[in-house]
Tab-separated table of N, CA and C in Angstrom:
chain	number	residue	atom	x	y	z
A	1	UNK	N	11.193	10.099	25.509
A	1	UNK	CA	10.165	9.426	26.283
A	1	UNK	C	9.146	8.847	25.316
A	2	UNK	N	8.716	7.767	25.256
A	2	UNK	CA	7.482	7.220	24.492
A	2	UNK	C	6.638	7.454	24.637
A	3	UNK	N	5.875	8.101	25.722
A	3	UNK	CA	4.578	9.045	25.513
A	3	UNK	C	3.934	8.384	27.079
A	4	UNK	N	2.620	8.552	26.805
A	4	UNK	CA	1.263	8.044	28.230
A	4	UNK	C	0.247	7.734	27.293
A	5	UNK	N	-0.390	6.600	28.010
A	5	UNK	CA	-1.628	6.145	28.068
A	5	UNK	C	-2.419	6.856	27.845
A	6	UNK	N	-3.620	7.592	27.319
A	6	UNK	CA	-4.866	8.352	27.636
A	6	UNK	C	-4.874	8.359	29.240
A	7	UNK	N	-4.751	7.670	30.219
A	7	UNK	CA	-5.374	7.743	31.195
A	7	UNK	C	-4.032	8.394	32.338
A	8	UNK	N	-3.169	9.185	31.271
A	8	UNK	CA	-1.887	9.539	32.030
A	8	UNK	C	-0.653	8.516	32.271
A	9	UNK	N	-0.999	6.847	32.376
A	9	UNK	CA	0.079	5.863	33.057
A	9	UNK	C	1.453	6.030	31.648
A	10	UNK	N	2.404	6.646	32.391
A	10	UNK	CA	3.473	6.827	31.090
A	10	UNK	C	3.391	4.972	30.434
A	11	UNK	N	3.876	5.086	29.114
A	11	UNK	CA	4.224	3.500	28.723
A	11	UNK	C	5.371	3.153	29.322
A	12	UNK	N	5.966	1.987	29.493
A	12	UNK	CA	7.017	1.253	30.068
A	12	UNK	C	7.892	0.753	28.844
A	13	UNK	N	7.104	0.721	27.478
A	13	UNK	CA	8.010	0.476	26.668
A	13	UNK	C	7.054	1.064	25.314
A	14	UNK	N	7.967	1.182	24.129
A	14	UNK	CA	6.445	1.674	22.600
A	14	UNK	C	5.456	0.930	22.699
A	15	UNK	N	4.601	1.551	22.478
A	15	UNK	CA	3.312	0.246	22.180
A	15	UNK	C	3.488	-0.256	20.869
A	16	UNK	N	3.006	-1.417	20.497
A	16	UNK	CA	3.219	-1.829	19.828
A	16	UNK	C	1.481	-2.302	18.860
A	17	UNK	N	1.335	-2.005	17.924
A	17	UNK	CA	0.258	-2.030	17.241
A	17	UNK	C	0.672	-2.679	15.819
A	18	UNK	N	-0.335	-4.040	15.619
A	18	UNK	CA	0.095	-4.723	15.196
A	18	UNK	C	-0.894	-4.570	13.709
A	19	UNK	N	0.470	-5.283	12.388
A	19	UNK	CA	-0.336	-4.138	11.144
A	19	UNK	C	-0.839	-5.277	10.367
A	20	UNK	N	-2.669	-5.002	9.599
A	20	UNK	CA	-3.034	-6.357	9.353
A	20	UNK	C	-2.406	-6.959	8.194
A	21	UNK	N	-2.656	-8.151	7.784
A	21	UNK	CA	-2.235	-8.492	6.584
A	21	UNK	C	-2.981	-8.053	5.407
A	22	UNK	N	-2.902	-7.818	4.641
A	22	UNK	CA	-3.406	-7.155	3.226
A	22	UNK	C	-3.279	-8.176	1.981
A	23	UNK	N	-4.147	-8.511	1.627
A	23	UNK	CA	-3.833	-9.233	0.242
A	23	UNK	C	-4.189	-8.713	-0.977
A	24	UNK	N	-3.206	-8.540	-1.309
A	24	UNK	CA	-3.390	-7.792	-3.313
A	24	UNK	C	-3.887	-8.478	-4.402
A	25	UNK	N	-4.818	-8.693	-4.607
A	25	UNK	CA	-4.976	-9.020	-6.193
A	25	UNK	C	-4.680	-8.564	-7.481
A	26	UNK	N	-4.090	-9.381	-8.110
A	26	UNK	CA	-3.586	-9.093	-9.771
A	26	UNK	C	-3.827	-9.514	-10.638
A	27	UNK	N	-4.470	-8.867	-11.511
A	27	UNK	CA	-4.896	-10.025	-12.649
A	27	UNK	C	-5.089	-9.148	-14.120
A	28	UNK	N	-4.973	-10.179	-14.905
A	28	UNK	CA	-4.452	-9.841	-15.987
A	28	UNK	C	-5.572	-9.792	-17.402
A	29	UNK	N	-6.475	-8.832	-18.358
A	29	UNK	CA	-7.417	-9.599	-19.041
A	29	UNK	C	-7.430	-8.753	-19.873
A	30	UNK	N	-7.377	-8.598	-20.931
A	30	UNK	CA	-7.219	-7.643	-22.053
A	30	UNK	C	-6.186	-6.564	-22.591
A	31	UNK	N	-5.327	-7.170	-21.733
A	31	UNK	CA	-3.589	-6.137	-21.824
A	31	UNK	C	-3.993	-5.423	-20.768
A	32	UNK	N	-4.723	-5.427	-20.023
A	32	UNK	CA	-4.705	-4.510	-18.558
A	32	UNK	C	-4.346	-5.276	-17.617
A	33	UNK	N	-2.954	-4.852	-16.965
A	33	UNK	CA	-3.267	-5.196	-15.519
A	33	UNK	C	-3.855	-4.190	-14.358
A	34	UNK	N	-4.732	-5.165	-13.570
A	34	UNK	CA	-5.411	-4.303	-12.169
A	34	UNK	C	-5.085	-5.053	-10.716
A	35	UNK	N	-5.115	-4.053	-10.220
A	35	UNK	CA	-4.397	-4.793	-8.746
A	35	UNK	C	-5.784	-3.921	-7.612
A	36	UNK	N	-5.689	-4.665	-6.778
A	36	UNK	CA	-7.120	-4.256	-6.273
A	36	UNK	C	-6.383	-4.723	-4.797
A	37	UNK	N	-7.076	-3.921	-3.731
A	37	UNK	CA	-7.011	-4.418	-1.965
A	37	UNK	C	-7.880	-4.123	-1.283
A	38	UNK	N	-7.876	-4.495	0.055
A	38	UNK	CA	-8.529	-3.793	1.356
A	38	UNK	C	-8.240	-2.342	1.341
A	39	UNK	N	-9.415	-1.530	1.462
A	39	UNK	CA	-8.627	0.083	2.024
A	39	UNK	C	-9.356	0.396	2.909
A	40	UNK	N	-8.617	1.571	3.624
A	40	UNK	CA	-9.281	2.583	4.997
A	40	UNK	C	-9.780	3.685	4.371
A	41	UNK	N	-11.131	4.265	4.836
A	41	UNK	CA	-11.763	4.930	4.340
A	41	UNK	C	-10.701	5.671	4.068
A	42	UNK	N	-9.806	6.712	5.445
A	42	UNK	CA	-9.109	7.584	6.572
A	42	UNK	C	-7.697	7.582	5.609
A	43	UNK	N	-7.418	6.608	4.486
A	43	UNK	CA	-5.797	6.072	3.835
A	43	UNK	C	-5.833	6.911	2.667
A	44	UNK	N	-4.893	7.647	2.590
A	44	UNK	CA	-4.492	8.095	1.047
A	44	UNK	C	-3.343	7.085	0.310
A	45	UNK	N	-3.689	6.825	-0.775
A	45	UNK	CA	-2.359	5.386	-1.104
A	45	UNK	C	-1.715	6.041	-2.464
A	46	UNK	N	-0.237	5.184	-2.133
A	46	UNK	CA	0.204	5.494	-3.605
A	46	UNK	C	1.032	4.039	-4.245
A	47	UNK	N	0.900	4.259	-5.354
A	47	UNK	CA	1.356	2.800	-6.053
A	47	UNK	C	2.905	3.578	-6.630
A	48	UNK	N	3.554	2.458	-6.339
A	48	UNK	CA	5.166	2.441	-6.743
A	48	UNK	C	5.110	1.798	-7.869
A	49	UNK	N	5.578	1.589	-8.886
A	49	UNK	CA	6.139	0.607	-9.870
A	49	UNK	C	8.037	0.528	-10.276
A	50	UNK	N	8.440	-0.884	-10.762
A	50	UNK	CA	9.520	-0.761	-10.806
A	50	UNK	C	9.789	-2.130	-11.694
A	51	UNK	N	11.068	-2.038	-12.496
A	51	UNK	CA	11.248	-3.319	-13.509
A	51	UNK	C	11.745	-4.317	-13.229
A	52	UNK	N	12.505	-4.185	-11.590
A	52	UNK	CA	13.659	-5.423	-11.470
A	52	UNK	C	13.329	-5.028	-9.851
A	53	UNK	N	12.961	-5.812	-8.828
A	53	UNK	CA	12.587	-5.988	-7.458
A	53	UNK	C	13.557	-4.881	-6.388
A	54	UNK	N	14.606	-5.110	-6.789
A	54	UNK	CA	15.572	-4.292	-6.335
A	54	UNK	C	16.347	-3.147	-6.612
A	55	UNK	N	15.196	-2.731	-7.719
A	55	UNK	CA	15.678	-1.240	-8.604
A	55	UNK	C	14.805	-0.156	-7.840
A	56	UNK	N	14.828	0.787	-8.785
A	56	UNK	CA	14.291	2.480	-8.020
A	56	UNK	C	12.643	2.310	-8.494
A	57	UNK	N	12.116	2.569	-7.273
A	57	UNK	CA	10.630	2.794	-7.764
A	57	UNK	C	10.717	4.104	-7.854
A	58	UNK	N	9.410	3.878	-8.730
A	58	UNK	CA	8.690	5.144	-9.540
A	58	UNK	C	7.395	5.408	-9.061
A	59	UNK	N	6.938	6.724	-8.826
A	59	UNK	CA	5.613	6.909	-8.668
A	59	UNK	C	4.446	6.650	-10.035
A	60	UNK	N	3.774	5.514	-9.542
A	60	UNK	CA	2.677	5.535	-10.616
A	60	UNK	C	1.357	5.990	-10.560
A	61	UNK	N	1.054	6.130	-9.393
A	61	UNK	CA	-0.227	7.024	-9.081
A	61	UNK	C	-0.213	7.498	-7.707
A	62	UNK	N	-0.319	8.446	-6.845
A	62	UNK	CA	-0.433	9.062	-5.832
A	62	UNK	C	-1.835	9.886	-5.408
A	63	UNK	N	-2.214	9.996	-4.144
A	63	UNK	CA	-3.116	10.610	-3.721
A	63	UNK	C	-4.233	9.930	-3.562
A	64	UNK	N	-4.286	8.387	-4.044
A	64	UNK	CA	-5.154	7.620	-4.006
A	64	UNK	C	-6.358	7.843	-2.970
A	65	UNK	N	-7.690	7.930	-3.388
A	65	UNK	CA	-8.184	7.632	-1.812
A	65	UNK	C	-9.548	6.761	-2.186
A	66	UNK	N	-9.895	6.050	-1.107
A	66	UNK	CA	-11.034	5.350	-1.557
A	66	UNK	C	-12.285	5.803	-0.031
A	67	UNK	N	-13.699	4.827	-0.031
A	67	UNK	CA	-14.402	5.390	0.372
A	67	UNK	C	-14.699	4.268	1.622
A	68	UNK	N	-13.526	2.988	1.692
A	68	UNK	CA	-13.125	2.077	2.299
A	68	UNK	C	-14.087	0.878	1.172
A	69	UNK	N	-13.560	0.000	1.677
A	69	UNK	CA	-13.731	-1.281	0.921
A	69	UNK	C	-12.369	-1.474	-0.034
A	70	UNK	N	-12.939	-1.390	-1.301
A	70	UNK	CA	-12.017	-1.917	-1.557
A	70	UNK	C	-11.470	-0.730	-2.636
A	71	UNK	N	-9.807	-0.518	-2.999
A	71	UNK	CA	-8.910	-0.108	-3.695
A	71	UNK	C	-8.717	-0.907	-5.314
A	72	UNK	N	-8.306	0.077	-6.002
A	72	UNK	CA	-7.640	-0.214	-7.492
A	72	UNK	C	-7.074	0.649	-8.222
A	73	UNK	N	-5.482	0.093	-8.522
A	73	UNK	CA	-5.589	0.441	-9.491
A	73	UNK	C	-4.960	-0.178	-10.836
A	74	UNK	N	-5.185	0.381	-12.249
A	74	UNK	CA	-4.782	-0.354	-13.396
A	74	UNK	C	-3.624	0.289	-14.171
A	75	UNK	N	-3.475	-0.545	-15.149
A	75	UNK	CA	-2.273	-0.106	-15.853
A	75	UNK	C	-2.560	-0.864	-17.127
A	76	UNK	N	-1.639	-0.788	-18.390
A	76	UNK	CA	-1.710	-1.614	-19.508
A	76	UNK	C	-0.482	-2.504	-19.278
A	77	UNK	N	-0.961	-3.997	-19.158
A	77	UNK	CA	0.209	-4.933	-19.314
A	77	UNK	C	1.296	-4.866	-19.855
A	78	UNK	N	2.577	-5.655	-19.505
A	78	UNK	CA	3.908	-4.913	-20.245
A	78	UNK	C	4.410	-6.604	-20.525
A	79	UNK	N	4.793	-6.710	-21.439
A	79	UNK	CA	5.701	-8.399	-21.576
A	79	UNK	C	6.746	-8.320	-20.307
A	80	UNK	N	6.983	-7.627	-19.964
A	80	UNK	CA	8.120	-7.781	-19.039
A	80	UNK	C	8.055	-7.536	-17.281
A	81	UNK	N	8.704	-8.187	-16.556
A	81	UNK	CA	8.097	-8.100	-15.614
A	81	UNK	C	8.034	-7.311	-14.809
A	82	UNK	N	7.413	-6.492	-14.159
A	82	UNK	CA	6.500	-5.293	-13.246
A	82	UNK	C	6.827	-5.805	-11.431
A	83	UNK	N	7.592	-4.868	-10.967
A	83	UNK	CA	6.859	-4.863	-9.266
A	83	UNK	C	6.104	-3.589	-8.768
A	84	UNK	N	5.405	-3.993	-7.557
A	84	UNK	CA	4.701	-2.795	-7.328
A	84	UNK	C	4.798	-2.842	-5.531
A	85	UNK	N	4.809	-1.588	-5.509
A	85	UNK	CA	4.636	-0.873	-3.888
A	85	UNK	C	3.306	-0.315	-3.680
A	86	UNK	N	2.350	-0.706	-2.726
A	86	UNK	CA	1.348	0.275	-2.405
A	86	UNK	C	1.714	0.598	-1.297
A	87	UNK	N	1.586	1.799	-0.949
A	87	UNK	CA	1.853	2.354	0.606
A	87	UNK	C	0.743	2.961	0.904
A	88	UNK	N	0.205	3.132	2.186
A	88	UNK	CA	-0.856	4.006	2.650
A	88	UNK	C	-0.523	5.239	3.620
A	89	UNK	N	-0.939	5.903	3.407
A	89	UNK	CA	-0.602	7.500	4.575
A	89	UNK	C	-1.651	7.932	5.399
């Protein structure tokens, strides 16, 4: 069953809650890269990293939490190219 309303009316189908867009910044200035976002006070985040888009991420920092506004985090630049996962919990 998908659950009820607060007000008891069962749902008729999942609700559906729609997730905002997030934009990451990256940037690059002294052999550091920093990647920065929107955060929820309420979000613990963790950053993935990985060498090739479709390889195994790696945990690069976990437990993240911020105080809302805004998120970061850094790393030392690599010649080669970097993807990253942030997830929030």
């Amino acid at each position: 069953s998908p659950g009820a309303w607060p007000s008891g009316v069962p749902f008729t189908e999942e609700p559906f809650l729609p997730v905002p867009d997030i934009v990451i910044l990256a940037e690059v200035s002294g052999g550091e890269l920093s990647l920065s976002w929107e955060t929820a006070p309420t979000a613990t985040y963790t950053v993935l990293g990985c060498q090739a888009g479709n390889g195994r991420y790696k945990p690069l920092a976990d437990g993240l939490t911020f105080d809302g506004g805004r998120g970061s985090f850094g790393t030392r630049a690599k010649s080669d190219a970097h993807f990253f996962i942030i997830k929030a919990e």
